[in-house]
CSV table of C-alpha atoms in Angstrom, one decimal:
chain,number,residue,atom,x,y,z
I,1413,MET,CA,74.3,53.0,107.7
I,1414,LYS,CA,74.6,56.4,106.5
I,1415,LEU,CA,78.4,58.2,106.4
I,1416,LYS,CA,77.8,61.6,108.8
I,1417,THR,CA,81.4,62.6,109.0
I,1418,VAL,CA,85.0,61.9,107.5
I,1419,ARG,CA,88.4,62.4,108.7
I,1420,ILE,CA,91.5,61.9,106.5
I,1421,THR,CA,95.2,62.1,107.8
I,1422,ASN,CA,98.6,61.5,106.7
I,1423,PHE,CA,97.5,60.3,103.3
I,1424,ARG,CA,99.6,61.8,100.3
I,1425,SER,CA,99.2,65.7,100.3
I,1426,VAL,CA,96.7,65.4,103.0
I,1427,THR,CA,98.3,66.2,106.6
I,1428,ASP,CA,94.6,66.7,108.4
I,1429,SER,CA,91.4,67.1,106.3
I,1430,GLY,CA,89.9,68.3,109.7
I,1431,GLU,CA,86.4,66.4,110.7
I,1432,PHE,CA,83.9,67.0,107.7
I,1433,GLU,CA,80.2,66.4,107.4
I,1434,VAL,CA,78.8,64.2,104.5
I,1435,GLY,CA,75.1,64.7,103.1
I,1436,ASN,CA,73.2,63.8,100.2
I,1437,ILE,CA,75.3,65.9,98.3
I,1438,THR,CA,78.8,66.8,99.2
I,1439,CYS,CA,81.2,69.0,97.1
I,1440,LEU,CA,85.1,69.1,97.6
I,1441,VAL,CA,86.4,72.4,96.8
I,1442,GLY,CA,90.0,73.0,96.4
I,1443,LYS,CA,93.0,74.5,94.0
I,1444,ASN,CA,95.1,72.0,91.8
I,1445,GLU,CA,97.0,69.0,94.3
I,1446,SER,CA,95.4,70.1,97.3
I,1447,GLY,CA,94.1,66.8,97.9
I,1448,LYS,CA,90.8,66.2,97.2
I,1449,THR,CA,91.4,63.3,95.0
I,1450,ALA,CA,93.7,61.8,98.1
I,1451,VAL,CA,90.7,62.4,100.2
I,1452,LEU,CA,88.3,60.0,98.0
I,1453,GLN,CA,91.2,57.7,97.7
I,1454,ALA,CA,91.5,57.0,101.0
I,1455,LEU,CA,87.8,57.1,102.0
I,1456,HIS,CA,87.8,54.2,99.1
I,1457,ARG,CA,89.7,52.1,100.8
I,1458,LEU,CA,87.8,52.3,104.5
I,1459,ASN,CA,85.9,49.3,102.4
I,1460,PRO,CA,87.0,48.4,98.8
I,1461,LEU,CA,85.7,45.5,96.9
I,1462,ASP,CA,89.4,44.2,96.8
I,1463,GLU,CA,90.8,43.7,99.7
I,1464,SER,CA,94.1,44.2,99.0
I,1465,ALA,CA,93.2,47.5,97.4
I,1466,GLY,CA,92.6,48.2,101.0
I,1467,ARG,CA,95.9,48.3,102.4
I,1468,PHE,CA,97.9,51.6,103.0
I,1469,SER,CA,101.4,51.9,102.2
I,1470,VAL,CA,104.0,53.8,104.3
I,1471,THR,CA,106.0,54.1,101.1
I,1472,ASP,CA,103.6,55.3,98.8
I,1473,ASP,CA,101.0,56.9,100.8
I,1474,TYR,CA,102.2,58.8,103.9
I,1475,PRO,CA,103.1,62.4,103.5
I,1476,ARG,CA,106.7,62.6,102.1
I,1477,ALA,CA,108.0,65.4,104.6
I,1478,THR,CA,107.7,63.7,107.6
I,1479,VAL,CA,107.8,59.9,106.1
I,1480,SER,CA,111.3,59.1,107.7
I,1481,ASP,CA,110.4,60.5,111.0
I,1482,TYR,CA,107.5,58.6,111.4
I,1483,GLU,CA,108.9,55.1,109.9
I,1484,GLN,CA,111.7,55.6,113.0
I,1485,ASP,CA,108.8,56.7,115.7
I,1486,VAL,CA,106.7,53.6,114.9
I,1487,LYS,CA,109.9,51.5,114.8
I,1488,ASN,CA,111.2,52.4,118.4
I,1489,GLY,CA,107.9,52.6,119.9
I,1490,LYS,CA,107.2,55.9,120.2
I,1491,ARG,CA,104.2,55.8,118.3
I,1492,LYS,CA,101.4,53.5,117.2
I,1493,PRO,CA,100.6,53.2,113.5
I,1494,ALA,CA,98.6,56.2,112.1
I,1495,ASP,CA,95.0,56.1,111.6
I,1496,VAL,CA,94.0,57.3,107.7
I,1497,VAL,CA,90.5,57.4,107.8
I,1498,THR,CA,87.7,58.1,110.2
I,1499,ALA,CA,84.3,57.4,109.3
I,1500,THR,CA,81.1,58.0,111.6
I,1501,PHE,CA,78.1,56.4,110.7
I,1502,GLU,CA,74.6,57.1,111.9
I,1503,LEU,CA,73.3,53.5,112.2
I,1504,SER,CA,69.3,52.7,110.6
I,1505,ASP,CA,66.5,51.2,113.0
I,1506,THR,CA,67.1,47.4,111.7
I,1507,GLU,CA,70.9,47.8,112.7
I,1508,VAL,CA,70.1,49.3,116.2
I,1509,ARG,CA,67.7,46.4,116.3
I,1510,LEU,CA,70.0,43.5,115.0
I,1511,ILE,CA,72.6,45.0,118.2
I,1512,GLU,CA,70.1,45.2,120.7
I,1513,GLU,CA,69.6,41.5,119.8
I,1514,ASP,CA,72.9,40.6,120.7
I,1515,PHE,CA,73.8,43.0,123.8
I,1516,GLY,CA,70.4,43.9,125.0
I,1517,ALA,CA,67.7,46.9,124.7
I,1518,GLY,CA,69.5,49.9,125.4
I,1519,CYS,CA,73.0,48.7,125.1
I,1520,LEU,CA,73.8,51.9,122.6
I,1521,LYS,CA,74.6,55.1,124.2
I,1522,SER,CA,74.1,56.6,120.8
I,1523,GLY,CA,73.2,55.3,117.2
I,1524,MET,CA,76.3,55.8,115.7
I,1525,LEU,CA,79.5,53.8,114.7
I,1526,THR,CA,83.0,54.5,114.2
I,1527,LEU,CA,85.2,52.9,111.8
I,1528,LYS,CA,89.2,53.4,111.5
I,1529,ARG,CA,91.7,52.3,109.0
I,1530,GLY,CA,95.2,53.4,108.1
I,1531,TYR,CA,98.6,52.2,108.3
I,1532,HIS,CA,97.7,49.0,110.9
I,1533,ASP,CA,96.0,47.3,108.1
I,1534,THR,CA,92.9,46.8,110.5
I,1535,THR,CA,89.8,48.1,110.4
I,1536,TYR,CA,88.4,49.3,113.8
I,1537,VAL,CA,84.9,49.5,114.7
I,1538,THR,CA,83.7,51.5,117.5
I,1539,LEU,CA,80.0,51.4,119.0
I,1540,ASP,CA,79.3,54.0,121.8
I,1541,LEU,CA,77.7,50.9,123.7
I,1542,ASP,CA,76.8,50.3,127.6
I,1543,GLY,CA,79.1,47.8,128.7
I,1544,ALA,CA,77.1,47.4,132.1
I,1545,VAL,CA,73.8,46.5,129.9
I,1546,ALA,CA,75.9,44.5,127.3
I,1547,CYS,CA,77.3,42.6,130.3
I,1548,ARG,CA,74.2,41.6,132.2
I,1549,THR,CA,72.5,40.4,128.5
I,1550,LEU,CA,76.0,38.0,128.0
I,1551,ILE,CA,75.3,36.5,131.4
I,1552,GLU,CA,71.7,36.5,130.9
I,1553,ARG,CA,72.2,34.9,127.6
I,1554,ALA,CA,74.8,32.3,129.3
I,1555,GLU,CA,71.9,31.0,131.5
I,1556,LEU,CA,74.1,31.2,134.5
I,1557,PRO,CA,73.1,29.9,137.8
I,1558,ALA,CA,72.3,33.0,140.3
I,1559,SER,CA,75.2,31.6,142.3
I,1560,VAL,CA,77.6,31.8,139.8
I,1561,ALA,CA,76.3,34.8,138.0
I,1562,VAL,CA,76.7,37.0,141.1
I,1563,LYS,CA,80.5,36.6,140.2
I,1564,PHE,CA,80.1,38.7,137.4
I,1565,LYS,CA,77.5,41.2,138.7
I,1566,GLU,CA,80.2,43.9,139.0
I,1567,CYS,CA,81.3,44.2,135.5
I,1568,GLU,CA,80.9,47.2,133.7
I,1569,THR,CA,82.6,46.7,130.3
I,1570,LEU,CA,83.3,43.8,128.3
I,1571,GLU,CA,86.9,43.7,128.9
I,1572,GLU,CA,86.1,43.6,132.2
I,1573,LEU,CA,83.9,40.7,131.9
I,1574,SER,CA,86.1,39.2,130.0
I,1575,LYS,CA,88.9,39.4,132.5
I,1576,ALA,CA,86.8,38.1,135.2
I,1577,VAL,CA,85.8,35.0,133.3
I,1578,GLU,CA,89.3,34.6,132.5
I,1579,ALA,CA,90.2,34.5,136.6
I,1580,THR,CA,87.0,32.2,137.3
I,1581,GLU,CA,87.6,28.1,137.7
I,1582,GLU,CA,85.6,26.9,134.3
I,1583,ASP,CA,83.0,24.8,134.8
I,1584,GLU,CA,80.1,24.2,132.6
I,1585,HIS,CA,78.0,27.4,133.6
I,1586,THR,CA,81.2,29.6,133.1
I,1587,LYS,CA,82.4,28.0,129.6
I,1588,ARG,CA,79.2,29.0,128.2
I,1589,LEU,CA,79.8,32.7,129.1
I,1590,LYS,CA,83.4,32.2,128.2
I,1591,ALA,CA,82.3,31.1,124.7
I,1592,LEU,CA,80.1,33.8,124.2
I,1593,VAL,CA,82.5,36.8,125.0
I,1594,LYS,CA,85.1,34.8,123.4
I,1595,GLU,CA,82.7,35.0,120.1
I,1596,ILE,CA,82.4,39.0,120.8
I,1597,GLN,CA,85.7,39.6,120.6
I,1598,THR,CA,86.9,37.5,117.8
I,1599,GLU,CA,83.9,37.7,115.3
I,1600,GLY,CA,82.3,40.9,116.6
I,1601,GLY,CA,85.2,42.5,117.2
I,1602,VAL,CA,84.0,44.2,120.4
I,1603,ASN,CA,86.4,44.8,123.2
């Protein structure tokens, strides 16, 4: 993977960096105390060597001018915990091939992957996945008989497939499909 773009929001002195491109050489320019180091610190927390160093603290890291309003809004359910880092990566040919082994040839609409991390202490991974191709591939991998597979042929997203599998009476065939879907949702982080 190669880092292509980054956006930092709601981190120390950085309210919103705006999305910026990252190349072989990237230079951050600005006055003293304008947020250059904060951008690098936030980016580092996307994938630190020590997992505890990757956590964002509302008390220490959220911009001080609006932290009280933010905390109240999150507490009252008016907004979700904020993302801090959004990074887009270009997948290598090898990475695309590995994804296609799991989800089928042509399952990616683009060769890009987006990672987000913030005050929710979870890293979210987003692939531009063709859900219909992924669903068909999982159904084939489950080796369902045609009479059972037909129940799931209308599924266009992994979420739809998951709901359809849950709503179907479990037998030896659907058990395999259910296990594949669950594996992807828990280990692969794909919904």
